[in-house]
Amino acid sequence: MKIHNTYELKKAVDNAVDSVKITDVHTHLFTTDFGDLLLWGVDELVTYHYLIAETMRCIDMPYKAYWNLSKKEQADLIWNTLFIERIPYSEACRGVLTVLAKLGLDVGSRDLNAYREYFRNMTVEQYIDKVFEISGVKTIVMTNDPFQDDERAVWLGNYKGDERFKAALRIDPLLNDWHNHYKRLQEWGYSVEEALTEETLKEIRRFLTDWIDKMNALYMAASLPPNFTVPEDSVRSKLVEECIVPVSREKNVPFAMMIGVKKLTNPELRVAGDSVGKGSIETVEYLCAKYPQNKFMVTMLARENQHELSVAARKFRNLLIFGCWWFLNNPSLVEEMTKMRFELLGSSVIPQHSDARVLDQLIYKWSHSRKIIADVLFDKYSDVLATGWTIEDDEIKKDVENIFGGYFWNFLERKF
Ligand code: FIX
Ligand code: ZN
């Protein structure tokens, strides 16, 4: 049906965005095969590391004392500090309230114990179904690291899987800390040594191939520091060009570079202690230009990298940019980045991923992002209509399906 006015446009955009089934290309969630690695429920939600960082700003408790508290005590402390003593309007705080509201709980009661009751008789399987239904997420991509022993054991044991959960092979230890991890590959039967001999490089390629096959990984990924540079005279640069790139091309799986993390800026905050630094767009441009048959997915953590990354994506069809990552996943920056990306790239971008670490977060991260992306799309479509161009509601539906996952699946299929 042709759209005749902004009322019909708003309705068509809201219907399409509210009903689209999402592919979430980057999360830290796990199938039930992995047991406690899958975090869920209100205490995990309230002790999300974003909220730990925000709480520790407000109290003088020694970090060590916080880490010695039980999970319930940590949640009680965070709840009291950020939700009772203050109005919870940071994005991570508001997210908790959105989850509680979407679950139909009495948010106004501010009663954490009542919220805990809700989960008392819930099984994880029931809750996975509920969260996928409420959030409108159809498929999530996990972060799977063979160097994590408890996770590795499941892959080597009786992993059954769940159609809704896909795998991504995460290789930070290999790329960022080869010196301390090459012995792991030796233990696992790969004839590597610390020096990157031809034999070692061949065996690293075999390791990557084995795990892509074992996991049926959709892509390989690594979180990389602001100074990540290729080419340079370094182990990491050699591993990228001699191992990651050839295996990525041969298996036709993208290499996802997540650039700009300053690890443990405050080590006492542990998982909450990482910060951000501007990365090198020249490295992204170099890799995309030198390896046109390879596919690269890139997200950068610094706001300062966003415009040049969008311009780089204009230059290279083998570059797919994704998400408003971590410290960028706030309404003001999601709107700014989404507008810029749609204006520079049209729909050939993945505007968002959730990065959910706790299952429940799919509900709020996607509720918040859907609204912003819908508003930006409405603006863009309105501008198009204002020229006299016509738009059909089916075209809007197709465009929305594309940006909430279709373009990602299409990118995985493409061979350059
Ligand atoms: O490297 C990553 O995948 C990051 O997303 C995480 O390490 C980070 O802690 C996070 O969850 C951010 O949202
Ligand atoms: Zn992540």
XYZ file of C-alpha atoms and ligand atoms in Angstrom:
430
model
C 0.000 0.000 0.000
C 1.391 3.438 -0.917
C 2.114 5.795 1.963
C 0.204 9.069 1.509
C 1.045 11.095 4.606
C 3.152 11.199 7.766
C 0.366 9.594 9.822
C 0.399 6.535 7.536
C 4.200 6.656 7.468
C 4.488 6.649 11.277
C 2.095 3.701 11.480
C 3.961 1.731 8.792
C 7.370 2.375 10.383
C 6.187 1.520 13.904
C 4.453 -1.665 12.691
C 7.536 -2.785 10.772
C 10.021 -2.015 13.572
C 7.821 -3.358 16.378
C 7.201 -6.638 14.553
C 10.580 -7.362 12.954
C 12.288 -10.488 14.305
C 15.839 -9.458 15.124
C 19.210 -11.096 14.571
C 21.470 -9.874 17.370
C 24.972 -10.181 15.923
C 26.965 -9.861 19.179
C 26.080 -11.014 22.685
C 27.702 -12.791 25.657
C 24.788 -15.170 26.101
C 24.973 -18.946 26.055
C 22.685 -21.902 25.440
C 21.696 -23.943 28.490
C 24.421 -26.448 27.528
C 26.846 -24.025 29.179
C 25.023 -23.995 32.526
C 25.901 -21.054 34.753
C 27.749 -19.280 31.956
C 24.307 -18.099 30.889
C 23.466 -15.258 33.278
C 19.777 -14.474 33.912
C 17.377 -13.123 36.551
C 17.114 -9.905 38.508
C 20.249 -10.245 40.659
C 22.402 -10.767 37.557
C 20.588 -7.891 35.866
C 21.249 -5.530 38.777
C 24.911 -6.570 39.159
C 25.707 -5.944 35.444
C 29.188 -4.544 35.315
C 27.942 -1.197 33.978
C 25.998 -0.787 37.249
C 28.950 -1.878 39.361
C 31.029 0.960 37.885
C 28.216 3.447 38.470
C 27.720 2.281 42.066
C 31.384 2.383 43.004
C 31.422 6.068 42.012
C 28.843 6.798 44.714
C 30.221 4.874 47.706
C 33.575 4.680 49.510
C 33.524 0.922 50.047
C 36.900 -0.597 49.093
C 36.626 -2.438 45.766
C 37.827 -5.634 47.418
C 35.024 -5.444 49.969
C 32.488 -5.227 47.148
C 33.900 -8.286 45.402
C 33.745 -10.216 48.706
C 29.993 -9.646 49.016
C 27.582 -12.374 47.884
C 25.691 -11.819 44.613
C 22.545 -10.950 46.604
C 24.451 -8.506 48.819
C 26.002 -6.889 45.715
C 22.553 -6.530 44.142
C 21.082 -5.089 47.364
C 23.921 -2.549 47.538
C 23.546 -1.499 43.871
C 19.766 -1.352 44.166
C 19.893 0.849 47.229
C 22.651 3.106 45.888
C 21.434 3.688 42.332
C 17.694 3.005 42.496
C 16.548 4.003 46.000
C 18.959 6.766 47.014
C 18.974 8.245 43.478
C 16.638 8.504 40.490
C 17.734 5.661 38.136
C 18.047 7.480 34.838
C 21.439 6.274 33.571
C 20.921 4.001 30.522
C 21.943 0.869 32.431
C 19.621 1.760 35.339
C 16.697 2.607 33.059
C 17.308 -0.701 31.310
C 16.604 -2.632 34.503
C 13.315 -0.756 34.927
C 12.341 -1.459 31.305
C 12.901 -5.190 31.845
C 10.796 -5.227 35.013
C 8.029 -3.268 33.280
C 8.015 -5.518 30.188
C 7.798 -8.552 32.500
C 4.642 -6.992 33.935
C 6.089 -6.423 37.410
C 5.130 -3.501 39.657
C 8.119 -1.254 38.946
C 6.715 1.470 41.222
C 6.946 -0.837 44.236
C 10.750 -0.582 44.141
C 10.650 -3.943 45.920
C 13.669 -5.962 44.812
C 12.595 -8.961 46.879
C 9.223 -9.003 45.122
C 11.041 -9.031 41.786
C 13.157 -11.935 43.046
C 9.948 -13.827 43.865
C 8.941 -13.619 40.204
C 11.968 -15.704 39.274
C 11.664 -18.168 42.159
C 9.777 -20.821 40.179
C 10.977 -19.912 36.691
C 13.161 -22.424 34.833
C 15.904 -21.104 32.564
C 14.245 -22.785 29.570
C 10.944 -21.028 30.324
C 12.735 -17.725 30.752
C 14.675 -18.034 27.489
C 11.388 -18.518 25.626
C 9.811 -15.581 27.463
C 12.731 -13.199 26.818
C 12.951 -14.087 23.121
C 9.207 -13.553 22.793
C 9.099 -10.197 24.637
C 12.274 -8.818 23.025
C 11.338 -9.899 19.489
C 14.808 -11.371 19.012
C 14.860 -14.414 16.742
C 18.552 -15.277 16.710
C 21.518 -14.245 18.823
C 25.215 -14.740 18.167
C 27.222 -15.871 21.184
C 30.854 -15.039 22.027
C 32.662 -18.366 22.173
C 36.215 -18.576 23.450
C 37.990 -21.986 23.293
C 40.589 -20.643 25.731
C 37.911 -20.473 28.467
C 38.217 -23.937 30.013
C 34.652 -24.274 31.306
C 33.257 -23.266 27.909
C 35.758 -25.411 26.010
C 34.733 -28.488 27.981
C 31.152 -28.117 26.733
C 32.217 -27.858 23.085
C 34.335 -31.000 23.535
C 31.593 -32.726 25.513
C 27.890 -33.011 24.845
C 27.039 -29.626 23.292
C 23.538 -29.941 21.830
C 22.848 -26.312 20.859
C 19.681 -24.295 20.348
C 18.586 -23.068 16.912
C 18.222 -19.527 18.316
C 21.877 -19.370 19.430
C 24.677 -19.160 16.850
C 28.401 -19.196 17.567
C 31.232 -16.758 16.931
C 34.839 -17.840 17.479
C 36.488 -15.350 19.846
C 40.299 -15.252 19.632
C 41.483 -12.417 21.899
C 44.017 -14.606 23.817
C 45.600 -15.790 20.559
C 45.897 -12.327 19.052
C 46.536 -10.190 22.116
C 48.560 -12.534 24.319
C 50.294 -15.150 22.155
C 53.267 -15.329 24.550
C 51.028 -16.659 27.351
C 48.772 -18.828 25.235
C 50.820 -20.706 22.624
C 51.456 -23.457 25.193
C 47.656 -24.053 25.300
C 47.727 -24.910 21.607
C 50.631 -27.282 22.266
C 48.556 -29.004 24.992
C 45.712 -29.341 22.491
C 47.895 -31.104 19.930
C 48.960 -28.256 17.645
C 52.705 -28.311 16.909
C 53.343 -24.633 17.550
C 56.233 -22.859 19.207
C 56.453 -19.278 20.434
C 58.365 -18.197 17.340
C 56.018 -17.750 14.391
C 57.703 -20.296 12.138
C 55.972 -21.502 8.970
C 54.985 -24.699 10.812
C 53.559 -22.659 13.704
C 51.561 -20.409 11.377
C 50.205 -23.468 9.568
C 49.161 -25.057 12.867
C 47.474 -21.852 14.043
C 45.479 -21.853 10.800
C 44.528 -25.484 11.554
C 43.447 -24.484 15.080
C 41.233 -21.699 13.720
C 39.735 -23.964 11.054
C 39.070 -26.739 13.565
C 37.165 -24.399 15.877
C 35.217 -22.653 13.139
C 34.063 -26.120 12.065
C 33.398 -27.358 15.614
C 31.335 -24.283 16.510
C 29.929 -23.740 13.025
C 31.042 -20.198 13.769
C 29.412 -17.407 11.777
C 32.494 -15.228 12.157
C 35.811 -14.886 14.014
C 36.043 -11.953 16.429
C 38.547 -10.163 18.622
C 38.413 -7.176 20.923
C 41.444 -5.017 20.087
C 43.220 -2.086 21.783
C 43.259 1.490 20.433
C 46.825 0.933 19.135
C 45.834 -2.129 17.099
C 47.846 -1.693 13.918
C 48.330 -3.748 10.767
C 50.809 -3.810 9.181
C 53.416 -3.484 11.897
C 56.372 -5.556 13.102
C 54.423 -7.426 15.768
C 53.141 -10.908 16.575
C 49.545 -9.706 16.369
C 49.970 -8.137 12.939
C 51.647 -11.308 11.619
C 48.924 -13.515 13.075
C 46.236 -11.365 11.447
C 47.810 -11.411 7.982
C 49.258 -14.942 7.997
C 46.545 -16.807 9.889
C 43.253 -14.939 10.395
C 43.012 -13.505 6.878
C 43.720 -16.747 4.957
C 41.399 -18.846 7.147
C 38.688 -16.172 7.026
C 38.819 -16.188 3.219
C 39.054 -19.957 2.867
C 36.097 -20.539 5.232
C 34.250 -17.455 3.901
C 33.634 -16.222 7.456
C 34.173 -12.546 8.306
C 36.787 -11.361 10.756
C 35.039 -9.056 13.250
C 37.389 -6.452 14.679
C 36.124 -4.714 17.822
C 38.595 -1.870 18.166
C 39.274 0.645 20.921
C 39.179 -1.174 24.262
C 41.648 -0.074 26.907
C 41.660 -3.169 29.127
C 41.537 -2.723 32.915
C 42.102 1.005 33.090
C 40.973 0.495 36.658
C 41.930 -3.126 37.472
C 40.139 -3.015 40.827
C 36.842 -2.826 38.925
C 37.715 -6.118 37.166
C 35.207 -6.787 34.328
C 33.889 -3.235 34.863
C 37.368 -1.726 34.616
C 37.841 -1.382 30.846
C 37.865 1.987 29.124
C 38.010 3.448 25.616
C 40.578 4.910 23.222
C 40.504 6.082 19.590
C 41.560 3.364 17.155
C 43.316 3.451 13.791
C 40.964 3.675 10.820
C 44.066 3.294 8.614
C 44.357 -0.323 9.810
C 40.740 -1.009 8.817
C 41.303 0.636 5.430
C 44.583 -1.258 4.889
C 43.030 -4.664 5.580
C 39.905 -4.014 3.476
C 41.980 -2.711 0.567
C 44.710 -5.371 0.644
C 42.266 -8.275 1.063
C 39.241 -7.464 -1.146
C 38.177 -11.146 -1.112
C 37.979 -11.079 2.667
C 34.973 -9.902 4.668
C 35.493 -7.650 7.675
C 32.957 -6.671 10.298
C 34.043 -3.705 12.379
C 32.755 -1.877 15.392
C 34.812 0.828 17.080
C 34.397 1.916 20.665
C 35.384 5.582 20.419
C 32.790 8.151 19.344
C 35.658 9.907 17.552
C 36.069 6.934 15.194
C 32.466 6.784 14.029
C 32.421 9.208 11.129
C 35.649 7.925 9.559
C 34.434 4.344 10.001
C 31.221 5.162 8.139
C 33.249 6.805 5.361
C 35.552 3.761 5.213
C 32.459 1.564 4.734
C 31.579 3.692 1.703
C 34.952 2.784 0.188
C 34.902 -0.981 0.810
C 31.975 -3.306 0.104
C 33.807 -6.022 2.068
C 33.478 -3.902 5.226
C 30.292 -4.217 7.286
C 30.074 -1.897 10.268
C 27.914 -2.900 13.206
C 26.454 -1.698 16.470
C 26.687 1.175 18.882
C 29.068 -0.656 21.125
C 29.240 -0.465 24.963
C 29.880 3.171 25.957
C 28.143 4.214 22.712
C 24.950 2.324 23.506
C 23.210 5.374 24.953
C 20.184 7.085 23.358
C 22.015 10.313 22.450
C 24.874 8.482 20.699
C 22.740 5.742 19.141
C 20.642 8.451 17.508
C 23.701 10.426 16.343
C 25.440 7.354 14.922
C 22.322 5.884 13.301
C 21.474 9.148 11.543
C 25.064 9.497 10.290
C 25.201 5.895 9.090
C 21.847 5.976 7.281
C 22.841 9.284 5.658
C 26.204 7.907 4.498
C 25.384 4.236 3.885
C 21.637 3.846 3.497
C 20.608 0.418 4.793
C 23.974 -1.340 4.195
C 24.855 -1.305 7.870
C 23.954 -3.191 11.054
C 22.831 -0.293 13.244
C 22.797 -2.177 16.513
C 23.755 -5.237 18.524
C 22.881 -5.713 22.189
C 26.135 -6.992 23.693
C 23.816 -8.555 26.262
C 25.674 -10.343 29.063
C 22.492 -11.159 30.979
C 19.620 -12.827 29.104
C 17.066 -10.330 30.462
C 18.964 -7.462 28.816
C 17.719 -8.482 25.366
C 14.379 -7.016 26.495
C 15.639 -3.530 27.293
C 18.510 -3.173 24.875
C 16.255 -3.925 21.937
C 13.236 -2.019 23.261
C 15.371 1.106 23.614
C 17.153 0.675 20.263
C 14.028 -0.156 18.256
C 12.478 3.160 19.304
C 15.506 5.235 18.310
C 16.030 3.437 14.992
C 12.302 3.750 14.191
C 12.412 7.508 14.851
C 15.475 7.942 12.626
C 13.909 5.865 9.855
C 10.727 7.953 10.098
C 12.824 11.098 9.633
C 14.685 9.670 6.655
C 11.583 8.287 4.945
C 9.768 11.619 5.577
C 12.570 13.491 3.804
C 12.234 11.116 0.854
C 8.440 11.509 0.694
C 8.820 15.305 0.832
C 10.548 15.216 -2.591
C 7.460 13.650 -4.160
C 8.992 10.151 -4.182
C 6.515 7.450 -3.174
C 7.098 4.653 -0.654
C 5.073 1.452 -0.168
C 4.635 -0.066 3.287
C 6.071 -3.361 1.954
C 9.250 -1.512 1.013
C 9.510 -0.214 4.574
C 8.996 -3.731 5.948
C 11.769 -5.075 3.690
C 14.149 -2.250 4.606
C 13.557 -2.792 8.314
C 14.078 -6.566 8.010
C 17.335 -5.775 6.245
C 18.781 -3.528 8.909
C 17.674 -5.760 11.808
C 19.451 -8.819 10.419
C 18.848 -9.418 6.708
C 21.926 -7.497 5.648
C 24.066 -9.508 8.084
C 22.868 -12.869 6.726
C 23.322 -11.610 3.191
C 26.868 -10.462 4.014
C 27.701 -13.937 5.360
C 26.572 -15.485 2.066
C 28.449 -13.076 -0.202
C 31.730 -14.139 -1.818
C 33.925 -11.341 -3.090
O 34.872 -7.401 24.164
C 33.629 -7.402 24.223
O 32.905 -8.239 23.639
C 32.947 -6.348 25.084
O 31.643 -6.140 24.606
C 32.878 -6.836 26.525
O 34.162 -7.214 26.936
C 32.332 -5.753 27.458
O 32.586 -6.113 28.801
C 30.853 -5.591 27.310
O 30.109 -6.485 27.633
C 30.373 -4.376 26.784
O 29.159 -4.169 26.624
Zn 30.837 -7.793 23.806
